[in-house]
Coordinates of C-alpha atoms in Angstrom, one line a residue:
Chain B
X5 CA 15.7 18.7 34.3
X6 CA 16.2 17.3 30.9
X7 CA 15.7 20.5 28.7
X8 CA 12.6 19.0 25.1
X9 CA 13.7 19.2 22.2
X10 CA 11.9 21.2 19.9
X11 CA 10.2 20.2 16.8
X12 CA 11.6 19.8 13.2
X13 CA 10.8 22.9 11.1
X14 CA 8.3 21.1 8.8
X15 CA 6.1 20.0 12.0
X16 CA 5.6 23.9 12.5
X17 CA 1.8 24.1 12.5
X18 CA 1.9 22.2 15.8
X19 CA 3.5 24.5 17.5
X20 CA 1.3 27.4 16.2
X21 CA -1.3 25.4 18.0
X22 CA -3.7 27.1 21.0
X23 CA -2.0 27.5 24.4
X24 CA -3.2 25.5 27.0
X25 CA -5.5 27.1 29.9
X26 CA -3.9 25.4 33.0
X27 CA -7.3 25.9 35.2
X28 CA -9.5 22.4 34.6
X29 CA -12.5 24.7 34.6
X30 CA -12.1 25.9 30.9
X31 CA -12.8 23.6 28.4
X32 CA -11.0 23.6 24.8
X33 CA -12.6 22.7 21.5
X34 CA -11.6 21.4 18.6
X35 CA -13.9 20.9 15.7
X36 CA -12.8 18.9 12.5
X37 CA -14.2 18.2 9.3
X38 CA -16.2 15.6 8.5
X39 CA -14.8 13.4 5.5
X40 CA -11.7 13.2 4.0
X41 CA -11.4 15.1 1.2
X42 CA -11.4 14.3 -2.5
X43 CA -12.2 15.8 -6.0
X44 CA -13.2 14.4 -8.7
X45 CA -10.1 14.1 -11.6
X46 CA -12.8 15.6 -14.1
X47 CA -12.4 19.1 -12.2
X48 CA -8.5 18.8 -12.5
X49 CA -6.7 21.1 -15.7
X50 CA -5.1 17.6 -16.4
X51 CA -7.7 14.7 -17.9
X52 CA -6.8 11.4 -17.0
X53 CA -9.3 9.4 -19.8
X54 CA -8.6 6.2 -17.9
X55 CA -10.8 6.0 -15.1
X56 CA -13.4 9.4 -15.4
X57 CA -15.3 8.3 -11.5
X58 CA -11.7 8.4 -10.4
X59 CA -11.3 11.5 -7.3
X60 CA -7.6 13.7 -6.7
X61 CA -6.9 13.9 -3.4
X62 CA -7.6 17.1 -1.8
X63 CA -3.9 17.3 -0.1
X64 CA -3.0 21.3 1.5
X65 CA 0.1 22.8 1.1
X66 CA 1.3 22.7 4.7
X67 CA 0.8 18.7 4.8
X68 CA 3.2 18.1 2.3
X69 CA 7.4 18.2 3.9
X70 CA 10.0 20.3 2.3
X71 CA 12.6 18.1 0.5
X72 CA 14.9 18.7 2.9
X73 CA 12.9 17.0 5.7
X74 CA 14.7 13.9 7.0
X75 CA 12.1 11.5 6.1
X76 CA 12.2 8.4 3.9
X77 CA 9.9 8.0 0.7
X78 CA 7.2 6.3 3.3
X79 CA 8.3 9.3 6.4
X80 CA 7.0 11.4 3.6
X81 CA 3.9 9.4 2.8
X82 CA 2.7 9.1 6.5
X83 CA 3.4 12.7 6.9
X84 CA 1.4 14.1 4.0
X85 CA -1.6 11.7 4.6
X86 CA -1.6 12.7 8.6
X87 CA -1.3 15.9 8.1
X88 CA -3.6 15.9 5.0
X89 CA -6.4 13.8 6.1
X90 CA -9.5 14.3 8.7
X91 CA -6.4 14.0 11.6
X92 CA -5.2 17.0 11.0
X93 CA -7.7 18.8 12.9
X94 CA -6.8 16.9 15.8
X95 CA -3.1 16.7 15.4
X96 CA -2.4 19.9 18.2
X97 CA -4.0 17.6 20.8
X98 CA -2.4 14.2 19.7
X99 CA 1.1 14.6 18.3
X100 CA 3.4 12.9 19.8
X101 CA 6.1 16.7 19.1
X102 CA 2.8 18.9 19.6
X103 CA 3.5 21.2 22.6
X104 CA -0.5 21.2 23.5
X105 CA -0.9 17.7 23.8
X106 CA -3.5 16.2 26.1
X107 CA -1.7 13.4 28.3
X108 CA -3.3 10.5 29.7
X109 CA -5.3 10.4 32.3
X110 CA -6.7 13.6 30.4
X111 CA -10.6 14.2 30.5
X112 CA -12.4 14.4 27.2
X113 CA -15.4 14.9 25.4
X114 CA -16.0 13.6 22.1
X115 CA -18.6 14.1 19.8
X116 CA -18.4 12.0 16.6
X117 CA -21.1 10.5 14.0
X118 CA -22.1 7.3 14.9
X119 CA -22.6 4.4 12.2
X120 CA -26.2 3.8 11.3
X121 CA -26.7 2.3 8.1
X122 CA -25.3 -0.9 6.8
X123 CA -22.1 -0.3 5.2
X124 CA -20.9 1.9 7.5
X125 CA -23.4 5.0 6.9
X126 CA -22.9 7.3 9.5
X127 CA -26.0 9.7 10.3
X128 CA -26.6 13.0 10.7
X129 CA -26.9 12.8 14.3
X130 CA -24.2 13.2 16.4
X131 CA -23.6 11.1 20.0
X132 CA -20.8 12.0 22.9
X133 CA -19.0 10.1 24.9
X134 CA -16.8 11.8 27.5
X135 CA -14.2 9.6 29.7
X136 CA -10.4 9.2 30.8
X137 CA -7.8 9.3 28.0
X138 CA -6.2 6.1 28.9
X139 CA -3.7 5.6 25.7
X140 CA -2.9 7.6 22.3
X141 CA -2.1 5.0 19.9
X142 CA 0.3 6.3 17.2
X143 CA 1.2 4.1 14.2
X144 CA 2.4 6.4 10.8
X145 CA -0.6 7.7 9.4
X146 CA -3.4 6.3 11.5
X147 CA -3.4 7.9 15.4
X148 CA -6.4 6.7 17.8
X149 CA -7.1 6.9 21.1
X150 CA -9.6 5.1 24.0
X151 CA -11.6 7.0 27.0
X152 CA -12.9 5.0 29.4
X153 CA -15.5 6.0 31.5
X154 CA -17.9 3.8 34.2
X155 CA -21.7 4.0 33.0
X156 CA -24.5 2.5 35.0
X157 CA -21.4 0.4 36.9
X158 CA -20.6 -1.1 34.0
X159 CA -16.8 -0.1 32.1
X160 CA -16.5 1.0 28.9
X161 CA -14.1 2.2 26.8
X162 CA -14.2 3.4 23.5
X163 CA -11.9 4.0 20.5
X164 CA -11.9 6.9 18.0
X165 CA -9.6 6.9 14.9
X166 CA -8.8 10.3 14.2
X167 CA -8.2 9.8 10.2
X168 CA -11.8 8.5 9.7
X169 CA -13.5 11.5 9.7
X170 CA -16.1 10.7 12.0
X171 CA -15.2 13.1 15.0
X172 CA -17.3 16.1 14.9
X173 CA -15.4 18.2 18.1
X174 CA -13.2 17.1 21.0
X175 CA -13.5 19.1 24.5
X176 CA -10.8 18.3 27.0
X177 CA -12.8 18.8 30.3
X178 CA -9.5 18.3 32.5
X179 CA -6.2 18.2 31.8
X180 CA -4.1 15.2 33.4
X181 CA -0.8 14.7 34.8
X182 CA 0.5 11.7 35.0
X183 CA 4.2 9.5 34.2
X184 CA 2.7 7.1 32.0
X185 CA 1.7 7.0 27.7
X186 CA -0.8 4.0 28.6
X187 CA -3.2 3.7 31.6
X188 CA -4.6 0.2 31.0
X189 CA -3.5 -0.8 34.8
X190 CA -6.6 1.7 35.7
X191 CA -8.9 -1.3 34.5
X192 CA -8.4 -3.0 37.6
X193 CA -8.2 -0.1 39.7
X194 CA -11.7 1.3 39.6
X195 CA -10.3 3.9 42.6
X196 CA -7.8 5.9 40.4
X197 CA -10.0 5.9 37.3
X198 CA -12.5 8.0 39.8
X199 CA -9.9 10.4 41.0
X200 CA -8.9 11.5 37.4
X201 CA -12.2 12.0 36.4
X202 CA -13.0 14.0 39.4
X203 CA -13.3 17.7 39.6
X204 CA -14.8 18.3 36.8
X205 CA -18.6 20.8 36.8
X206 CA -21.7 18.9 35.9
X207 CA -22.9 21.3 32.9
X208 CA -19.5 20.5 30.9
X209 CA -19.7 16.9 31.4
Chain V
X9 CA 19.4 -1.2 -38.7
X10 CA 18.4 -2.7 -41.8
X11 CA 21.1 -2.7 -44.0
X12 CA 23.3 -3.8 -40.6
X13 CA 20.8 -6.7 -41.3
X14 CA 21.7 -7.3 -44.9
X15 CA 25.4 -6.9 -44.4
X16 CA 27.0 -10.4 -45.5
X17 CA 30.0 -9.4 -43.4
X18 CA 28.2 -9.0 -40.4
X19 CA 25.7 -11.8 -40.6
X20 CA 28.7 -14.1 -39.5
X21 CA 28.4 -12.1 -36.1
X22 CA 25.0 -12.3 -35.6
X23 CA 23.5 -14.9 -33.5
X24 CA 20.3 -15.9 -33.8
X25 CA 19.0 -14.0 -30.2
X26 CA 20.8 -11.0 -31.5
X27 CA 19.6 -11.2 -35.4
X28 CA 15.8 -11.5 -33.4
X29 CA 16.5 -8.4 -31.4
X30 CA 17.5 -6.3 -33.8
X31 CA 14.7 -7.1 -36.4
X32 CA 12.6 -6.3 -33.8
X33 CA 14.3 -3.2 -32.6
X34 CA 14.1 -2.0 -36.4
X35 CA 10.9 -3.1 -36.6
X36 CA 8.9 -1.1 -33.6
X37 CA 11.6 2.1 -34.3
X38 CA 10.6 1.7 -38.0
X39 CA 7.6 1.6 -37.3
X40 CA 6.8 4.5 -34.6
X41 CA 6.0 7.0 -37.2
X42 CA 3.7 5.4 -38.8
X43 CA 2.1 4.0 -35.6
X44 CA 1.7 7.1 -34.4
X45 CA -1.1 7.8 -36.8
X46 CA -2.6 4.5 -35.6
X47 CA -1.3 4.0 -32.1
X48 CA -2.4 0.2 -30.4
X49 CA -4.9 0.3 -28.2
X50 CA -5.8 -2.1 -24.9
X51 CA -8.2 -5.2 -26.4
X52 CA -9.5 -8.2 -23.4
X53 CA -7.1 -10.3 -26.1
X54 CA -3.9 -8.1 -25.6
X55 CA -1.7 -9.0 -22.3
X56 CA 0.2 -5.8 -21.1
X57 CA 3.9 -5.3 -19.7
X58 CA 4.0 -5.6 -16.0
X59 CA 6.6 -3.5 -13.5
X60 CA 9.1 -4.1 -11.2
X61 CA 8.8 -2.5 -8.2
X62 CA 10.2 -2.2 -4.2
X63 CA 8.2 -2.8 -1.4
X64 CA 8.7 0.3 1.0
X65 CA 6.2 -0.5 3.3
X66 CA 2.2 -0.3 4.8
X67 CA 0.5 2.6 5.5
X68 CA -3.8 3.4 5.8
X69 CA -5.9 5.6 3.5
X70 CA -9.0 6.8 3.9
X71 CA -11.8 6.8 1.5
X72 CA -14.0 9.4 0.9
X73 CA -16.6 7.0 2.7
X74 CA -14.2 7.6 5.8
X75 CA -13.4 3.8 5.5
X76 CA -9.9 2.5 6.2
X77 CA -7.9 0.7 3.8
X78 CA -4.4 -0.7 4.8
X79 CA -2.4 -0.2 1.5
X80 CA 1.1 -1.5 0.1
X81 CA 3.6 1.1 -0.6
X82 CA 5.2 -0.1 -4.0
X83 CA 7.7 2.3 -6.1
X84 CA 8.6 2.2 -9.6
X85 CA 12.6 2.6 -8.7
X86 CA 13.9 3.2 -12.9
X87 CA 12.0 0.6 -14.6
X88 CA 13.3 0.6 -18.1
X89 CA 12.9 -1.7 -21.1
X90 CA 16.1 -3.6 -21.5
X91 CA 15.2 -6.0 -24.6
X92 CA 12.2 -7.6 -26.1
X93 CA 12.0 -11.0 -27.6
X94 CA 10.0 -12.5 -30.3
X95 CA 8.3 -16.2 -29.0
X96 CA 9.8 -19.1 -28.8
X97 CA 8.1 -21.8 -32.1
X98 CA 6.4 -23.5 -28.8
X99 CA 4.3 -20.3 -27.5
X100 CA 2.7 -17.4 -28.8
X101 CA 4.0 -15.0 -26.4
X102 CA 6.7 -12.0 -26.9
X103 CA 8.6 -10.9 -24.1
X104 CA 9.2 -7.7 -23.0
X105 CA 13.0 -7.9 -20.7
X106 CA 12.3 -5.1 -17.9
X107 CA 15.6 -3.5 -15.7
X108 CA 14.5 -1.9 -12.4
X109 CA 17.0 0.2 -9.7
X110 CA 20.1 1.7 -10.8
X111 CA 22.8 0.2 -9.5
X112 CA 26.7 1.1 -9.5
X113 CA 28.4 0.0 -12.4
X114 CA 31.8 -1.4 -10.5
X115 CA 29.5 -4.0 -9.3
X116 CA 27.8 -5.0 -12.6
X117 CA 29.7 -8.0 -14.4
X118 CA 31.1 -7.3 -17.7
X119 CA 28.7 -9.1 -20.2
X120 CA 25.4 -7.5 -17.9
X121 CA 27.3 -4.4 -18.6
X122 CA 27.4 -4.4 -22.6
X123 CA 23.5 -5.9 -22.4
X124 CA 22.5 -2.3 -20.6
X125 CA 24.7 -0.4 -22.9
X126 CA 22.8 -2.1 -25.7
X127 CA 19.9 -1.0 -24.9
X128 CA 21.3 2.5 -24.0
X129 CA 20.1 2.4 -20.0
X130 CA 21.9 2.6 -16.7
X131 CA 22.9 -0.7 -15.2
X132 CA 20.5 -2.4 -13.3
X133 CA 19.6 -4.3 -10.3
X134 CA 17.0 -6.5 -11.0
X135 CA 16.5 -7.9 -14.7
X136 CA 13.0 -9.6 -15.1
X137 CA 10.8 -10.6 -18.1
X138 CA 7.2 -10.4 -18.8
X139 CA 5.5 -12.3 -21.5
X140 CA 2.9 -10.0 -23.7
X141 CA 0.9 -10.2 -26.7
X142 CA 2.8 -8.8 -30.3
X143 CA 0.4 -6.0 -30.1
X144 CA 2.1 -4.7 -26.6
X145 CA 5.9 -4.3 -27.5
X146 CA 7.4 -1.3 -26.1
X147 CA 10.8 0.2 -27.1
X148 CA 13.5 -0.7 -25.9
X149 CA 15.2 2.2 -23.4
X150 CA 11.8 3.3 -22.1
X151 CA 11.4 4.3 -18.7
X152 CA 7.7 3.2 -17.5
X153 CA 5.7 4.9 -15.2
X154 CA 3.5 4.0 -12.2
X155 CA 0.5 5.2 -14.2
X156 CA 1.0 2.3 -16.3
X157 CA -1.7 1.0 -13.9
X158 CA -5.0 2.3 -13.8
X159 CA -6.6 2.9 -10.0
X160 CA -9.8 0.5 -9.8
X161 CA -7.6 -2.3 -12.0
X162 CA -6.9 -5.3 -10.4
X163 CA -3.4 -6.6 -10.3
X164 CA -1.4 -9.7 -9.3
X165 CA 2.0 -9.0 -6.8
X166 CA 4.6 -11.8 -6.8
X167 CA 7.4 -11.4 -4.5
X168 CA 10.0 -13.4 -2.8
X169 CA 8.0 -14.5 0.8
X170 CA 9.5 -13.9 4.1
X171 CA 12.2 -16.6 4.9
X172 CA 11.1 -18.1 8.0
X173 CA 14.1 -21.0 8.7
X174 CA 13.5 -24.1 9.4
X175 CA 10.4 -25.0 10.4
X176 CA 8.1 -27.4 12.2
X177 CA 4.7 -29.1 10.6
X178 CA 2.6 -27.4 12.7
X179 CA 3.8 -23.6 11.3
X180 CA 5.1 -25.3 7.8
X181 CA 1.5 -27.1 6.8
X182 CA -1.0 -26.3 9.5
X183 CA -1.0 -30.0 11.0
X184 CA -2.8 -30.2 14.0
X185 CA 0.3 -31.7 16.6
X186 CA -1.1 -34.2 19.1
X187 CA -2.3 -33.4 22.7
X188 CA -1.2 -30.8 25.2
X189 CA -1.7 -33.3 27.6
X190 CA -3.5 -37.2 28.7
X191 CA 0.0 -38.7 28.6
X192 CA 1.8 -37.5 25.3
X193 CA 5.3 -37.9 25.6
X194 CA 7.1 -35.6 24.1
X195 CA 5.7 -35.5 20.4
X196 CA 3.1 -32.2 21.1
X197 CA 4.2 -31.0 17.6
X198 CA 5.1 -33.5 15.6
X199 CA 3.5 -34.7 12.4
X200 CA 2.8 -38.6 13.5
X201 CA 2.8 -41.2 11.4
X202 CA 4.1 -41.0 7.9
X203 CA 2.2 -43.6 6.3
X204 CA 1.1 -47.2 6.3
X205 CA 2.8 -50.5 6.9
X206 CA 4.0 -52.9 5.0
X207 CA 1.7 -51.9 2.6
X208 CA 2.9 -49.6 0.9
X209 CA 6.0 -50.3 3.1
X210 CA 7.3 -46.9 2.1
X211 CA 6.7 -42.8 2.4
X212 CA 5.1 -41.5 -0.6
X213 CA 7.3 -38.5 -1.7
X214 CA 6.3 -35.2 -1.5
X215 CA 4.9 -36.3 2.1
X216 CA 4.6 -33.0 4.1
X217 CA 7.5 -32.8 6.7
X218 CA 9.5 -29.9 8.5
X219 CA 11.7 -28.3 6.5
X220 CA 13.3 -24.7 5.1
X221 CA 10.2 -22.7 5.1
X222 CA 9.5 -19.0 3.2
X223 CA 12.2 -17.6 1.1
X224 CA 10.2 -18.3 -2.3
X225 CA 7.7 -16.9 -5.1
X226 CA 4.5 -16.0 -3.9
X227 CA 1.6 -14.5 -6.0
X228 CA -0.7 -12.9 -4.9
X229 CA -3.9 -12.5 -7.1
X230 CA -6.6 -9.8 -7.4
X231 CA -5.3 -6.9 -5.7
X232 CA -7.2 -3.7 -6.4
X233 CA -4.8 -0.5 -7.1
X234 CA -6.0 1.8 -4.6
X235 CA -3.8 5.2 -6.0
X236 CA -1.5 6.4 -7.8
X237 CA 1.4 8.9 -7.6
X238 CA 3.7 9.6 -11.0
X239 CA 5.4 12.6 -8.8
X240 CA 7.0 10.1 -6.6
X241 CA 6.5 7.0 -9.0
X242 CA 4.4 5.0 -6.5
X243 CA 1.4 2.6 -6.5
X244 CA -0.8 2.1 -3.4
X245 CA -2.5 -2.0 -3.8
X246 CA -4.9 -2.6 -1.0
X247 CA -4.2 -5.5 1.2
X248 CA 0.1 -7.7 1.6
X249 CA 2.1 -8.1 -0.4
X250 CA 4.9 -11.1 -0.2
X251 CA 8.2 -10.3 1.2
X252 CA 9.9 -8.2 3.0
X253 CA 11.0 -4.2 2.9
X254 CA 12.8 -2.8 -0.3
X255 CA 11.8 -6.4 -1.8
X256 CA 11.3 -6.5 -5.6
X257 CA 8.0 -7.4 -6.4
X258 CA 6.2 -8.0 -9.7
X259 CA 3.1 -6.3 -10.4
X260 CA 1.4 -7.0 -13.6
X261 CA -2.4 -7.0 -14.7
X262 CA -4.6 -9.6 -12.5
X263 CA -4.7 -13.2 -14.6
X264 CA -8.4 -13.4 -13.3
X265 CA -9.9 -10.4 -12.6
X266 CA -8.9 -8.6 -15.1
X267 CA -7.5 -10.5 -18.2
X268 CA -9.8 -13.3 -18.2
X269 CA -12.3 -12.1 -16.9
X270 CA -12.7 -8.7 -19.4
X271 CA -11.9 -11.8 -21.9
X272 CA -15.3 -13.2 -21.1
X273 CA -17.0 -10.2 -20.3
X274 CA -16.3 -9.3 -23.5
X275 CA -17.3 -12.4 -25.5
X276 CA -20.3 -11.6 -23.5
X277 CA -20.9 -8.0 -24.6
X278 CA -20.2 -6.4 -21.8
X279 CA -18.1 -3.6 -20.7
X280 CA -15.1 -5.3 -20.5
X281 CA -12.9 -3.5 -17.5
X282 CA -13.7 -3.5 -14.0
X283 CA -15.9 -1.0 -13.0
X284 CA -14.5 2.5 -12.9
X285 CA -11.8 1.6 -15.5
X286 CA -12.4 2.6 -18.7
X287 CA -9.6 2.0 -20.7
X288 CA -5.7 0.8 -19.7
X289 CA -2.9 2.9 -21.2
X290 CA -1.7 0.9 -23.8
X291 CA 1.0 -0.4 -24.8
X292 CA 2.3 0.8 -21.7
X293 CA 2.7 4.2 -20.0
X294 CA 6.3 6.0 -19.5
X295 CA 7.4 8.5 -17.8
X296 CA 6.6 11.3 -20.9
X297 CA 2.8 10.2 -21.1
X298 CA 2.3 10.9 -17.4
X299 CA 3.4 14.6 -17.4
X300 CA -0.1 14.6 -19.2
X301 CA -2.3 13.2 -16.5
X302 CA -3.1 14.4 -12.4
X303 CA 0.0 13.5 -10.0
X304 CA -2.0 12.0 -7.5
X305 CA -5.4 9.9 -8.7
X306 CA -7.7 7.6 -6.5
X307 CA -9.9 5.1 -7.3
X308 CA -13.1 5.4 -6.1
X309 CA -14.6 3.7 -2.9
X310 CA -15.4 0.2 -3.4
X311 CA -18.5 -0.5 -1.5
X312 CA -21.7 1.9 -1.9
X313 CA -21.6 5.4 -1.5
X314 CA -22.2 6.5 2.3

C-alpha cells in the first residue's frame, strides 16, 4: 500500500481541518462567508491620492506562504488568493492535499445565493441544491465543482465556484468511495448515479 | 557636467548623441532642486513613460461584487532608466531608454556594457524606448515601480505573439476553405483562386496566402489595470495579453482610452481620467515613492454595485 505523502508545511490549516465521521448518517457543515473581502484604501495608515474609491484587499495572515515555500512568483499568487478569498472556507473539503476531502461520488448539499437582479445581484434568499459530486475541478486560484442529481426525471447538474462567494454552507450527506477524480460516465448510467445517492434519511436531504 | 560641456578639449570627444545626453542629464539633475519646489504634474497633454514587464502567467480575482475576472500576471523585473533623448528636428517627442531584467554580465557585449555603466545600472536584458512629452523626463538610473500605473487606468500591452509555424489560409486569415464534401478533390483548405485572368493577368501583392504565422508585435489596446502589488512589483490587466510565459511586454498608458480620450474630455470640461482615477503619478513612480502608498490596491468593480 503506497504510504501519502503529507502536506507541505505552509498548507498546514488543511490538515487542522474537522475529522471525518465515517457513519453516512452524520452530516458535516461548512458555512462560508459571503463576499470577498476588501477595504477601502482610505481606511489604510498609507494614502494612495491616486484613486480615493480604490479598496485593499482584505488578505489573512495564514493565506500568504513563507518565503521558503517552493512556489514561483504565480505559486505564490494562486496560493494567497485561494487561500485568501471566499474558497477558503471550503478548502478542508476540496483541496486536492486536504486530508478531509470529500471524493466523488460524495453526496452534498449546497446552499448558495442565487442571482436575481440584472448584473448579477444575488438576493437575500438562499436556494439548495443537493446531488452527487461528480468532479472537483481545480485550476490555481479558481476550484469548482458539479452535483448532479435527477429531478422530476429530468438530469441536472450544477456548478458552484467556490471563490465567488456565493455559497452560503455545504453538508456532505454521504461520503463516497470510489477510484475515479471525474464521474461523467454516470451520465449515461442512470443505475449507478441512484446507488450513490442512496442511503441517505429523508429529513437531511 | 557643465563645465565637462564647456571644455574645448573635450568637445572633440563628444558626439552629437552623447553632447544631447549629457545636456540633458545636467539639465533634469540641475534641475531637481528646484523642481522639487514645483514638481510636474500629470496634464491630458503630457504622455507618460511606459514599463517593461514579464508575462508570468493568468490567474482569477474576484471582485467585491463576487464577479470573476481572468487577469494577466505582469512583473516589473528591474526596470530602470538607461538614457533619455531629446527629439529628433522631425517630431516633438523625447524618449525616455528603459532597461528591464538583470542579466549576467559575461553575456552582455562590450559597448552594451559601457551604455549600462553610463548610466550607473546593472546590465540588462531587454533595452526598449518610450516616446514622452518634455514635461515627463525621468532621471536616468531610476528604478520604476508597478505603481507607476494607477488601478482603474486603462493601458495598452504590446508583446511579441505566439509563434504558430507555418500556416494555412484558413488559421492564417480566416478564409472559408471549400466543401467538406459534393465532390471537392482534395483542396478542403485551400484559398482558391488568386485573382483574375488575363486581366489583370497577375496576383496583386500583399494577396493573402499561407505563410510564417505569429511570432510578431501585437498591441493590445484598452486594458483596465485591475491591481496592483509594489511588494512583489506586479500589475494584474484584466483580459490576454500577446505572447507567451516570461515574454517581455510593453505596458504603457492606453492611446485611446486614456490619452486621447482625457485629451477630449478635457477640451470638453470634464474630469479628464477614467472614473475612479484621479490623478497618475507623474513623471513616473519609482521604487522610493511607493514605500509611501498601500502594498496591495484594487480598483474598484467595474459594473454597478451588487
Amino acid at each position: 500500500m503506497a504510504t501519502a505523502r503529507s502536506a507541505p508545511s505552509f498548507l498546514a490549516p488543511l490538515r487542522q481541518a474537522v475529522a471525518a465521521p465515517k457513519a453516512s448518517t452524520s452530516a458535516e457543515v461548512v458555512a462560508g462567508k459571503r463576499w470577498a473581502s476588501y477595504k477601502p484604501v482610505s481606511a489604510s495608515p498609507k494614502p494612495y491620492p491616486f484613486a480615493p474609491t480604490a479598496l485593499i484587499p482584505d488578505v489573512p495572515a495564514s493565506a500568504i506562504p513563507p518565503a521558503s515555500a517552493p512556489l514561483n512568483l504565480l505559486g505564490r499568487i494562486n496560493h494567497t488568493l485561494l487561500h485568501g478569498n471566499a474558497s477558503s472556507q471550503f478548502l478542508p473539503l476540496f483541496a486536492r492535499r486536504s486530508r478531509t476531502r470529500v471524493p466523488a461520488s460524495s453526496v452534498l448539499a449546497v446552499t448558495y445565493y442565487p442571482v436575481t437582479g440584472a448584473g448579477g445581484a444575488r438576493g437575500p434568499n438562499t436556494s439548495t441544491f443537493s446531488g452527487v459530486l461528480i468532479g472537483v475541478r481545480r485550476r490555481g486560484a479558481d476550484v469548482s465543482f458539479t452535483l448532479r442529481n435527477v429531478l422530476m426525471k429530468t438530469g441536472i447538474e450544477q456548478t458552484f465556484s467556490l471563490g465567488s462567494g456565493a455559497i452560503k454552507e455545504i453538508k456532505v450527506l454521504k461520503r463516497g468511495e470510489v477510484k475515479r477524480a471525474k464521474l461523467f460516465w454516470v451520465r449515461d448510467d442512470p443505475k449507478a448515479l441512484q446507488k450513490m445517492a442512496s442511503g441517505i434519511a429523508k429529513g437531511q436531504r | 557636467m557643465a563645465p565637462l560641456l564647456a571644455s574645448s578639449l573635450l568637445s572633440s570627444f563628444l558626439t552629437p548623441v552623447l553632447r544631447r545626453t549629457l545636456a540633458t542629464a545636467a539639465a533634469s539633475s540641475s534641475a531637481s532642486p528646484a523642481a522639487a519646489a514645483a514638481a510636474p504634474s500629470w496634464t491630458p497633454q503630457s504622455r507618460r513613460t511606459g514599463l517593461i514587464a514579464r508575462k508570468q502567467g493568468m490567474t482569477n480575482i474576484w471582485d467585491e461584487n463576487g464577479v470573476k475576472v481572468p487577469v494577466t500576471v505582469l512583473q516589473i523585473q528591474n526596470c530602470q532608466v538607461t538614457a533619455v533623448k531629446p527629439p529628433p528636428s522631425t517630431s516633438p517627442w523625447w524618449a525616455v531608454q528603459l532597461g528591464a531584467t538583470d542579466r549576467k554580465a559575461k553575456r552582455v557585449s562590450a559597448p552594451m556594457l559601457g551604455h549600462f555603466r553610463a548610466a550607473g545600472v546593472e546590465p540588462k536584458r531587454k533595452v526598449v524606448e518610450f516616446k514622452v512629452s518634455a514635461d515627463a523626463l525621468v532621471p536616468v538610473g531610476t528604478t520604476l515601480s508597478a505603481a507607476h500605473f494607477v488601478p482603474g487606468q486603462f493601458v495598452d500591452a504590446i508583446g511579441t505573439s505566439v509563434g504558430k509555424g507555418y500556416q494555412g489560409v484558413m488559421k492564417r486569415w480566416n478564409f472559408r476553405g471549400l466543401k467538406a464534401s459534393h465532390g471537392v478533390s482534395i483542396s478542403h483548405r485551400s484559398a482558391g483562386s488568386t485573382g483574375g485572368h488575363q486581366d489583370p493577368g497577375r496576383v496583386f501583392p500583399g494577396k493573402k496566402m499561407a505563410g510564417r504565422m505569429g511570432g510578431e508585435r501585437v498591441t493590445v489596446q484598452n486594458l483596465p489595470v485591475i491591481r496592483i502589488d509594489t511588494a512583489s512589483n506586479v500589475i494584474f490587466v484584466k483580459g490576454a495579453v500577446p505572447g507567451s510565459d516570461d515574454g517581455f511586454v510593453l505596458l504603457r498608458d492606453a492611446k485611446k482610452k486614456l490619452v486621447t480620450h482625457s485629451a477630449n474630455r478635457a477640451r470638453r470640461g470634464e474630469k479628464a481620467l477614467p472614473r475612479g482615477v484621479e490623478d497618475l503619478p507623474f513623471p513616473a513612480a519609482t521604487v522610493e515613492m511607493a514605500k509611501d502608498w498601500p502594498e496591495v490596491i484594487q480598483a474598484p468593480a467595474q459594473g454597478k454595485p451588487v
